[in-house]
Structures are given as C-alpha cells and as structure tokens.
Amino acid sequence: MSTSIHPFKLSIAQSTLDDLQTRLSLTRWPDKEIVTDWSQGVPLAAIQELCEYWKTEYDWRRCEALLNSYPQFTTTIDGVEFYFLHFRSRHQDALPLVLTHGWPGSILEFRHVIDQLVDPEPHGGRLEEAFHLVIPALPGYAFSGKPAEKEWDYHRTAAAWAELMRRLGYADSGWVAQGGDWGAHVVASLGHQAKESQIPIHDTKAEKRAMYLDERRDAGFRGYSLQQSTKPQTIGYGLADSPVAQATWIYEKYRDWSDHGGNLEVVLGKDEMLDTIMLYWLSNSGTSSARYYWENQFNYTAWPIDLPVGVSWFGGDNSYAPREWCERYYKNIVYWNETARGGHFAAWEVPEMFVAEVRGWMSRI
C-alpha cells in the first residue's frame, strides 16, 4: 500500500461550468411558499436571487485560483484518497494543528484564519502562537475520495487523521486538533472512548439553555439530519442532478445556523457561500457527504477523554452543553469560554474571535 503524498492542483473543465449554466437556466421552480417567513423552508425569492447571482455574476475561476494558491495535496489512507491543505509555518517549532470541518462545510471555512494561525506576529499574535496547519476534507467531501464500502464513520476518519499526521512527520513531536460539527466528533474520537458515567448537574440554568436548543433543533430544524441519516441515496438524486437543489439544501443551513442578526450576507457573502456550494456541486458529493450521517446515526461521543481539552461555545450557535455535562467525559478541561457572538461556522463568521479562542486554549496545554 502506497503511503506517498502527492501535490494537487484543481482544474475544472469549462464544459462542466457550461453545463452548470445550462442547468441553472432550465430550472423549474416550485410554487411560492404560503407564509411570509422561513418556516416552510427557503423562500422562493431568496433562492432565486442567489441563483441569479450564481448564473450571472459569480466567478468560479476566482475560487479555483485561491485554492491553487494554497499548498494542496492528496494521499490514500485505508483505501480512500484524502485531499488536504498543509501550511508549514516559517517558525520551525510551531505546533501542528489539524482543523476539521463538518456539514455543510468545507476546507474553505478556514480561509480567513490561515494566515493568523500560521504567521501570528503580523496579526497581533506572538511567535510561540504559530501553528503548522493541516486541513483535510472529510471522506466523501470535496475533493476527498468517496468511500466504496460501509463503516467510514468519524472513528475511522479519526484513525485516518492520525495516520495523515504520522505521514507528515508530526507523530513524534505532538500535535493538537480542532473541529466543529462533524469535526468535533472526529476530534473527540481522536481522544479516547469509554463508558458513560452519570453525574447530577447543578447548573440548571445552563442545562435549560442546552435543552431548549436541543428541543428547538429537533422540532423545526432536524429534517435534513433525519433524511441524510436514514435515506441519503434518495436525497442524493436531487442534489446530484439539480444545482438549485444542492444550493438550497446548503443555503438553508447557512441562514439557520449562523449568527447574522437577520442579515445573512453581513457575515457570509454570496461569493463565499457559493464557493462552498460549488465544491459540493463540482465534486458531485451531495450524496457521499449525506452518507456520512448514515454512517454515524448510531454513534455517540460520550467517552472519557484524559487529554487536555479546550472548549469554546459561540453564542449564536444552535447547540450548547453545560460545563458539568462536558466534565463527565472531558476529564482535563484546561480552557472553557462562552462568547457573545459567532455561530456554527465560527472560523468563517468571526475569524478573529476563532483565532483568539484557539490561542487561548493553546496557551493552557
């Protein structure tokens, strides 16, 4: 089995982009919603505006050039070819850090924090806060390979990340990991697994907040998860065939999960939202990324972890857990902070705040 690492350069055929234009022009739109808000899903006018911009103003070649300005690589681990970015800091003693995205995210979530983490001094940081960055794409996500067998869950992904870091020469020097959404599960699996212990909670205010967010998410926002965790192949036909379906499936989550105060484009502009939507569309990974939910539908992260753990809760996210809950499993929490702003895509929405959090917990390990 080859353990070699290969440089990667992205080059999307013009015929693929022309096909996208044709599909956007031939869209058959559904009836307009019968409510005046987002309670039935993405409003017709909102997605038509985004797709008109996609068709007439968006420039994929700009995003392609950005990605090709990064150090991109692939390597095959456990039968799957993984795509990743690898930034070596000019500071040789920098701490290696692997950043893991979730759904409906991508490696592009981290574009605004790369320079600050790799070369901190021009960005208000100190020399000792420098990182070597490794940013891989999850299996089945652009432009990683699509597993052709079952059981590619976040446990197996974590094992692949450990092997990737070994291949990059970081196994002996020690390294750290950060992740949100599925990335948080991968990072937890990198720690340790054991049986759950039951401990009563005393911070009832924090518990009520956590339960409220859980109930709210289950009642009105969980349809995507149930579909992807039970019948990913079925939803995949629409995502593979229709760019509007793929865009709407993701755009809804950007609106629901980010901290924007009513104006989404204040924190996530059209071009950057479409950049990630394009990664899903161009790699035809709507189905394979949805399948990650099916692989993990019965997995949990209730395992004691003895390694140093830093926890950052961003105030506008759609989930939360009290510290007492986390301490049942994370036996060595060295950093805990709850911010006032920032949502599910914190590195993208509030990059300076995200970097400050990473620097905060890095200083405690």
PDB file of C-alpha atoms in Angstrom, residues 125-348:
ATOM      1  CA  GLY A 125      -0.065  37.260  17.954  1.00  0.00           C
ATOM      2  CA  ARG A 126       3.217  36.066  19.397  1.00  0.00           C
ATOM      3  CA  LEU A 127       5.887  33.845  17.898  1.00  0.00           C
ATOM      4  CA  GLU A 128       5.016  30.999  20.256  1.00  0.00           C
ATOM      5  CA  GLU A 129       1.415  31.017  18.982  1.00  0.00           C
ATOM      6  CA  ALA A 130       2.371  29.814  15.488  1.00  0.00           C
ATOM      7  CA  PHE A 131       0.902  26.622  14.059  1.00  0.00           C
ATOM      8  CA  HIS A 132       1.655  24.257  11.218  1.00  0.00           C
ATOM      9  CA  LEU A 133      -1.829  23.719   9.748  1.00  0.00           C
ATOM     10  CA  VAL A 134      -3.304  20.561   8.261  1.00  0.00           C
ATOM     11  CA  ILE A 135      -6.831  20.987   6.854  1.00  0.00           C
ATOM     12  CA  PRO A 136      -8.256  17.756   5.385  1.00  0.00           C
ATOM     13  CA  ALA A 137     -11.584  17.199   3.660  1.00  0.00           C
ATOM     14  CA  LEU A 138     -13.787  14.550   5.254  1.00  0.00           C
ATOM     15  CA  PRO A 139     -14.298  11.294   3.336  1.00  0.00           C
ATOM     16  CA  GLY A 140     -16.946  11.847   0.670  1.00  0.00           C
ATOM     17  CA  TYR A 141     -16.492  15.620   0.749  1.00  0.00           C
ATOM     18  CA  ALA A 142     -14.767  17.691  -1.941  1.00  0.00           C
ATOM     19  CA  PHE A 143     -12.151  16.817  -3.065  1.00  0.00           C
ATOM     20  CA  SER A 144     -11.548  13.716  -0.984  1.00  0.00           C
ATOM     21  CA  GLY A 145     -12.477  10.319  -2.356  1.00  0.00           C
ATOM     22  CA  LYS A 146     -15.884   8.741  -1.851  1.00  0.00           C
ATOM     23  CA  PRO A 147     -15.737   5.539   0.206  1.00  0.00           C
ATOM     24  CA  ALA A 148     -16.987   2.494  -1.702  1.00  0.00           C
ATOM     25  CA  GLU A 149     -17.684   0.491   1.436  1.00  0.00           C
ATOM     26  CA  LYS A 150     -19.568   0.910   4.695  1.00  0.00           C
ATOM     27  CA  GLU A 151     -18.251   1.956   8.130  1.00  0.00           C
ATOM     28  CA  TRP A 152     -16.480   5.135   7.145  1.00  0.00           C
ATOM     29  CA  ASP A 153     -17.683   6.903  10.293  1.00  0.00           C
ATOM     30  CA  TYR A 154     -15.925   9.516  12.398  1.00  0.00           C
ATOM     31  CA  HIS A 155     -13.982   6.845  14.313  1.00  0.00           C
ATOM     32  CA  ARG A 156     -12.398   5.629  11.098  1.00  0.00           C
ATOM     33  CA  THR A 157     -11.907   9.213   9.980  1.00  0.00           C
ATOM     34  CA  ALA A 158     -10.047   9.959  13.206  1.00  0.00           C
ATOM     35  CA  ALA A 159      -7.770   6.984  12.586  1.00  0.00           C
ATOM     36  CA  ALA A 160      -7.107   8.337   9.096  1.00  0.00           C
ATOM     37  CA  TRP A 161      -6.223  11.760  10.537  1.00  0.00           C
ATOM     38  CA  ALA A 162      -3.753  10.148  12.934  1.00  0.00           C
ATOM     39  CA  GLU A 163      -2.142   8.328  10.024  1.00  0.00           C
ATOM     40  CA  LEU A 164      -2.071  11.530   7.974  1.00  0.00           C
ATOM     41  CA  MET A 165      -0.271  13.375  10.759  1.00  0.00           C
ATOM     42  CA  ARG A 166       2.189  10.500  11.028  1.00  0.00           C
ATOM     43  CA  ARG A 167       2.907  10.675   7.308  1.00  0.00           C
ATOM     44  CA  LEU A 168       3.508  14.404   7.595  1.00  0.00           C
ATOM     45  CA  GLY A 169       6.103  13.795  10.301  1.00  0.00           C
ATOM     46  CA  TYR A 170       4.139  15.116  13.273  1.00  0.00           C
ATOM     47  CA  ALA A 171       3.564  11.921  15.239  1.00  0.00           C
ATOM     48  CA  ASP A 172       6.680  12.208  17.376  1.00  0.00           C
ATOM     49  CA  SER A 173       6.560  15.948  18.066  1.00  0.00           C
ATOM     50  CA  GLY A 174       2.945  16.009  19.290  1.00  0.00           C
ATOM     51  CA  TRP A 175       0.016  17.825  17.702  1.00  0.00           C
ATOM     52  CA  VAL A 176      -3.430  19.197  18.510  1.00  0.00           C
ATOM     53  CA  ALA A 177      -6.830  19.109  16.801  1.00  0.00           C
ATOM     54  CA  GLN A 178      -9.856  21.392  16.464  1.00  0.00           C
ATOM     55  CA  GLY A 179     -13.222  20.730  14.884  1.00  0.00           C
ATOM     56  CA  GLY A 180     -16.840  21.817  14.745  1.00  0.00           C
ATOM     57  CA  ASP A 181     -19.957  19.908  13.690  1.00  0.00           C
ATOM     58  CA  TRP A 182     -18.714  16.507  12.422  1.00  0.00           C
ATOM     59  CA  GLY A 183     -15.227  17.804  13.028  1.00  0.00           C
ATOM     60  CA  ALA A 184     -15.936  17.938  16.748  1.00  0.00           C
ATOM     61  CA  HIS A 185     -16.892  14.239  16.683  1.00  0.00           C
ATOM     62  CA  VAL A 186     -13.713  13.362  14.819  1.00  0.00           C
ATOM     63  CA  VAL A 187     -11.639  15.308  17.348  1.00  0.00           C
ATOM     64  CA  ALA A 188     -13.401  13.599  20.275  1.00  0.00           C
ATOM     65  CA  SER A 189     -12.733  10.225  18.694  1.00  0.00           C
ATOM     66  CA  LEU A 190      -9.073  11.171  18.457  1.00  0.00           C
ATOM     67  CA  GLY A 191      -9.094  11.428  22.251  1.00  0.00           C
ATOM     68  CA  HIS A 192     -10.433   8.374  23.971  1.00  0.00           C
ATOM     69  CA  GLN A 193     -13.502   6.119  24.141  1.00  0.00           C
ATOM     70  CA  ALA A 194     -15.058   4.615  27.248  1.00  0.00           C
ATOM     71  CA  LYS A 195     -18.385   4.072  29.009  1.00  0.00           C
ATOM     72  CA  GLU A 196     -20.621   6.940  30.004  1.00  0.00           C
ATOM     73  CA  SER A 197     -20.828   7.941  33.650  1.00  0.00           C
ATOM     74  CA  GLN A 198     -23.938   9.578  35.156  1.00  0.00           C
ATOM     75  CA  ILE A 199     -23.399  12.637  37.321  1.00  0.00           C
ATOM     76  CA  PRO A 200     -26.123  15.019  38.555  1.00  0.00           C
ATOM     77  CA  ILE A 201     -25.979  18.594  37.299  1.00  0.00           C
ATOM     78  CA  HIS A 202     -26.077  21.695  39.495  1.00  0.00           C
ATOM     79  CA  ASP A 203     -26.032  24.467  36.869  1.00  0.00           C
ATOM     80  CA  THR A 204     -29.700  24.195  35.953  1.00  0.00           C
ATOM     81  CA  LYS A 205     -29.699  27.486  34.013  1.00  0.00           C
ATOM     82  CA  ALA A 206     -27.075  26.129  31.622  1.00  0.00           C
ATOM     83  CA  GLU A 207     -28.942  22.827  31.398  1.00  0.00           C
ATOM     84  CA  LYS A 208     -32.186  24.615  30.466  1.00  0.00           C
ATOM     85  CA  ARG A 209     -30.358  26.514  27.709  1.00  0.00           C
ATOM     86  CA  ALA A 210     -28.949  23.261  26.322  1.00  0.00           C
ATOM     87  CA  MET A 211     -32.325  21.513  26.416  1.00  0.00           C
ATOM     88  CA  TYR A 212     -34.091  24.483  24.803  1.00  0.00           C
ATOM     89  CA  LEU A 213     -31.663  24.484  21.884  1.00  0.00           C
ATOM     90  CA  ASP A 214     -31.943  20.714  21.510  1.00  0.00           C
ATOM     91  CA  GLU A 215     -35.768  20.823  21.522  1.00  0.00           C
ATOM     92  CA  ARG A 216     -35.836  23.760  19.101  1.00  0.00           C
ATOM     93  CA  ARG A 217     -33.477  21.988  16.718  1.00  0.00           C
ATOM     94  CA  ASP A 218     -35.431  18.725  16.886  1.00  0.00           C
ATOM     95  CA  ALA A 219     -38.826  20.400  16.429  1.00  0.00           C
ATOM     96  CA  GLY A 220     -38.156  22.638  13.446  1.00  0.00           C
ATOM     97  CA  PHE A 221     -34.693  22.104  12.015  1.00  0.00           C
ATOM     98  CA  ARG A 222     -33.882  18.388  12.048  1.00  0.00           C
ATOM     99  CA  GLY A 223     -35.455  17.219   8.810  1.00  0.00           C
ATOM    100  CA  TYR A 224     -32.158  17.356   6.904  1.00  0.00           C
ATOM    101  CA  SER A 225     -30.463  15.139   9.522  1.00  0.00           C
ATOM    102  CA  LEU A 226     -33.220  12.519   9.559  1.00  0.00           C
ATOM    103  CA  GLN A 227     -33.195  12.339   5.765  1.00  0.00           C
ATOM    104  CA  GLN A 228     -29.418  12.116   5.453  1.00  0.00           C
ATOM    105  CA  SER A 229     -29.025   9.625   8.300  1.00  0.00           C
ATOM    106  CA  THR A 230     -31.745   7.280   7.028  1.00  0.00           C
ATOM    107  CA  LYS A 231     -32.066   7.670   3.239  1.00  0.00           C
ATOM    108  CA  PRO A 232     -29.039   9.593   1.901  1.00  0.00           C
ATOM    109  CA  GLN A 233     -29.253   7.912  -1.501  1.00  0.00           C
ATOM    110  CA  THR A 234     -32.780   9.201  -2.057  1.00  0.00           C
ATOM    111  CA  ILE A 235     -31.970  12.850  -1.383  1.00  0.00           C
ATOM    112  CA  GLY A 236     -28.783  12.392  -3.390  1.00  0.00           C
ATOM    113  CA  TYR A 237     -30.551  12.122  -6.741  1.00  0.00           C
ATOM    114  CA  GLY A 238     -31.870  15.648  -6.471  1.00  0.00           C
ATOM    115  CA  LEU A 239     -28.581  17.010  -5.134  1.00  0.00           C
ATOM    116  CA  ALA A 240     -26.617  15.380  -7.960  1.00  0.00           C
ATOM    117  CA  ASP A 241     -28.965  16.486 -10.746  1.00  0.00           C
ATOM    118  CA  SER A 242     -30.055  19.982  -9.749  1.00  0.00           C
ATOM    119  CA  PRO A 243     -27.673  22.786  -8.755  1.00  0.00           C
ATOM    120  CA  VAL A 244     -30.638  24.656  -7.283  1.00  0.00           C
ATOM    121  CA  ALA A 245     -31.467  21.672  -5.064  1.00  0.00           C
ATOM    122  CA  GLN A 246     -27.849  21.475  -3.894  1.00  0.00           C
ATOM    123  CA  ALA A 247     -27.678  25.209  -3.280  1.00  0.00           C
ATOM    124  CA  THR A 248     -30.965  25.326  -1.359  1.00  0.00           C
ATOM    125  CA  TRP A 249     -30.045  22.302   0.772  1.00  0.00           C
ATOM    126  CA  ILE A 250     -26.921  24.143   1.965  1.00  0.00           C
ATOM    127  CA  TYR A 251     -28.116  27.755   1.879  1.00  0.00           C
ATOM    128  CA  GLU A 252     -30.874  26.990   4.374  1.00  0.00           C
ATOM    129  CA  LYS A 253     -28.277  25.816   6.905  1.00  0.00           C
ATOM    130  CA  TYR A 254     -26.146  28.914   6.444  1.00  0.00           C
ATOM    131  CA  ARG A 255     -29.162  31.016   7.289  1.00  0.00           C
ATOM    132  CA  ASP A 256     -30.373  28.853  10.199  1.00  0.00           C
ATOM    133  CA  TRP A 257     -27.020  28.159  11.842  1.00  0.00           C
ATOM    134  CA  SER A 258     -25.006  31.367  11.513  1.00  0.00           C
ATOM    135  CA  ASP A 259     -25.164  34.373  13.820  1.00  0.00           C
ATOM    136  CA  HIS A 260     -26.302  37.140  11.474  1.00  0.00           C
ATOM    137  CA  GLY A 261     -29.000  39.132  13.289  1.00  0.00           C
ATOM    138  CA  GLY A 262     -31.404  38.924  10.349  1.00  0.00           C
ATOM    139  CA  ASN A 263     -28.993  39.777   7.509  1.00  0.00           C
ATOM    140  CA  LEU A 264     -27.112  36.665   6.449  1.00  0.00           C
ATOM    141  CA  GLU A 265     -24.823  38.413   3.984  1.00  0.00           C
ATOM    142  CA  VAL A 266     -23.356  40.585   6.736  1.00  0.00           C
ATOM    143  CA  VAL A 267     -21.390  37.532   7.891  1.00  0.00           C
ATOM    144  CA  LEU A 268     -21.497  35.190   4.853  1.00  0.00           C
ATOM    145  CA  GLY A 269     -21.345  36.916   1.479  1.00  0.00           C
ATOM    146  CA  LYS A 270     -22.840  35.435  -1.697  1.00  0.00           C
ATOM    147  CA  ASP A 271     -19.470  34.666  -3.274  1.00  0.00           C
ATOM    148  CA  GLU A 272     -18.160  32.730  -0.286  1.00  0.00           C
ATOM    149  CA  MET A 273     -21.409  30.805   0.197  1.00  0.00           C
ATOM    150  CA  LEU A 274     -21.361  29.852  -3.471  1.00  0.00           C
ATOM    151  CA  ASP A 275     -17.691  28.865  -3.241  1.00  0.00           C
ATOM    152  CA  THR A 276     -18.571  26.050  -0.841  1.00  0.00           C
ATOM    153  CA  ILE A 277     -21.763  25.173  -2.710  1.00  0.00           C
ATOM    154  CA  MET A 278     -19.587  24.829  -5.804  1.00  0.00           C
ATOM    155  CA  LEU A 279     -17.253  22.408  -4.034  1.00  0.00           C
ATOM    156  CA  TYR A 280     -20.224  20.116  -3.416  1.00  0.00           C
ATOM    157  CA  TRP A 281     -21.601  20.583  -6.928  1.00  0.00           C
ATOM    158  CA  LEU A 282     -18.356  20.195  -8.879  1.00  0.00           C
ATOM    159  CA  SER A 283     -17.306  17.085  -6.957  1.00  0.00           C
ATOM    160  CA  ASN A 284     -20.858  15.642  -7.055  1.00  0.00           C
ATOM    161  CA  SER A 285     -20.555  14.979  -3.327  1.00  0.00           C
ATOM    162  CA  GLY A 286     -24.106  15.762  -2.224  1.00  0.00           C
ATOM    163  CA  THR A 287     -24.850  12.061  -1.791  1.00  0.00           C
ATOM    164  CA  SER A 288     -21.496  10.953  -0.392  1.00  0.00           C
ATOM    165  CA  SER A 289     -21.423  13.794   2.148  1.00  0.00           C
ATOM    166  CA  ALA A 290     -25.007  12.984   3.201  1.00  0.00           C
ATOM    167  CA  ARG A 291     -23.963   9.370   3.626  1.00  0.00           C
ATOM    168  CA  TYR A 292     -21.644  10.443   6.471  1.00  0.00           C
ATOM    169  CA  TYR A 293     -24.822  10.943   8.524  1.00  0.00           C
ATOM    170  CA  TRP A 294     -25.971   7.404   7.732  1.00  0.00           C
ATOM    171  CA  GLU A 295     -22.603   6.036   8.816  1.00  0.00           C
ATOM    172  CA  ASN A 296     -22.791   7.876  12.139  1.00  0.00           C
ATOM    173  CA  GLN A 297     -26.503   7.641  13.001  1.00  0.00           C
ATOM    174  CA  PHE A 298     -25.870   5.293  15.938  1.00  0.00           C
ATOM    175  CA  ASN A 299     -22.530   6.733  17.051  1.00  0.00           C
ATOM    176  CA  TYR A 300     -22.077   8.916  20.110  1.00  0.00           C
ATOM    177  CA  THR A 301     -19.200  10.829  21.642  1.00  0.00           C
ATOM    178  CA  ALA A 302     -19.845  10.010  25.305  1.00  0.00           C
ATOM    179  CA  TRP A 303     -16.330   8.804  26.066  1.00  0.00           C
ATOM    180  CA  PRO A 304     -13.997   9.955  28.832  1.00  0.00           C
ATOM    181  CA  ILE A 305     -11.024  11.813  27.380  1.00  0.00           C
ATOM    182  CA  ASP A 306      -7.985  12.378  29.559  1.00  0.00           C
ATOM    183  CA  LEU A 307      -6.024  14.561  27.135  1.00  0.00           C
ATOM    184  CA  PRO A 308      -6.106  18.371  27.634  1.00  0.00           C
ATOM    185  CA  VAL A 309      -9.308  19.753  26.110  1.00  0.00           C
ATOM    186  CA  GLY A 310     -10.288  23.307  25.207  1.00  0.00           C
ATOM    187  CA  VAL A 311     -14.000  24.105  24.791  1.00  0.00           C
ATOM    188  CA  SER A 312     -15.361  27.216  23.065  1.00  0.00           C
ATOM    189  CA  TRP A 313     -19.106  27.804  22.769  1.00  0.00           C
ATOM    190  CA  PHE A 314     -20.062  30.513  20.286  1.00  0.00           C
ATOM    191  CA  GLY A 315     -23.129  32.430  21.436  1.00  0.00           C
ATOM    192  CA  GLY A 316     -25.071  32.309  18.178  1.00  0.00           C
ATOM    193  CA  ASP A 317     -24.654  28.582  17.530  1.00  0.00           C
ATOM    194  CA  ASN A 318     -27.585  26.161  17.526  1.00  0.00           C
ATOM    195  CA  SER A 319     -26.187  23.845  20.189  1.00  0.00           C
ATOM    196  CA  TYR A 320     -24.720  24.089  23.663  1.00  0.00           C
ATOM    197  CA  ALA A 321     -23.724  21.894  26.592  1.00  0.00           C
ATOM    198  CA  PRO A 322     -23.149  22.972  30.203  1.00  0.00           C
ATOM    199  CA  ARG A 323     -19.654  22.573  31.560  1.00  0.00           C
ATOM    200  CA  GLU A 324     -20.891  19.937  34.009  1.00  0.00           C
ATOM    201  CA  TRP A 325     -22.060  17.805  31.085  1.00  0.00           C
ATOM    202  CA  CYS A 326     -18.721  18.143  29.351  1.00  0.00           C
ATOM    203  CA  GLU A 327     -16.793  17.331  32.518  1.00  0.00           C
ATOM    204  CA  ARG A 328     -18.482  13.919  32.642  1.00  0.00           C
ATOM    205  CA  TYR A 329     -16.357  12.969  29.663  1.00  0.00           C
ATOM    206  CA  TYR A 330     -13.597  15.553  29.263  1.00  0.00           C
ATOM    207  CA  LYS A 331     -11.571  14.830  32.374  1.00  0.00           C
ATOM    208  CA  ASN A 332      -8.993  17.548  31.776  1.00  0.00           C
ATOM    209  CA  ILE A 333     -10.678  20.742  30.543  1.00  0.00           C
ATOM    210  CA  VAL A 334      -7.881  23.304  30.508  1.00  0.00           C
ATOM    211  CA  TYR A 335      -9.826  26.059  28.744  1.00  0.00           C
ATOM    212  CA  TRP A 336     -13.531  26.976  28.706  1.00  0.00           C
ATOM    213  CA  ASN A 337     -15.097  30.054  27.187  1.00  0.00           C
ATOM    214  CA  GLU A 338     -18.545  31.151  26.036  1.00  0.00           C
ATOM    215  CA  THR A 339     -18.524  34.002  23.539  1.00  0.00           C
ATOM    216  CA  ALA A 340     -21.281  36.500  22.888  1.00  0.00           C
ATOM    217  CA  ARG A 341     -21.136  36.211  19.092  1.00  0.00           C
ATOM    218  CA  GLY A 342     -20.429  33.691  16.386  1.00  0.00           C
ATOM    219  CA  GLY A 343     -22.428  30.774  15.074  1.00  0.00           C
ATOM    220  CA  HIS A 344     -21.954  27.271  13.733  1.00  0.00           C
ATOM    221  CA  PHE A 345     -19.301  28.348  11.216  1.00  0.00           C
ATOM    222  CA  ALA A 346     -17.199  30.322  13.670  1.00  0.00           C
ATOM    223  CA  ALA A 347     -13.906  30.323  11.748  1.00  0.00           C
ATOM    224  CA  TRP A 348     -15.786  31.734   8.767  1.00  0.00           C
TER     225      TRP A 348
END
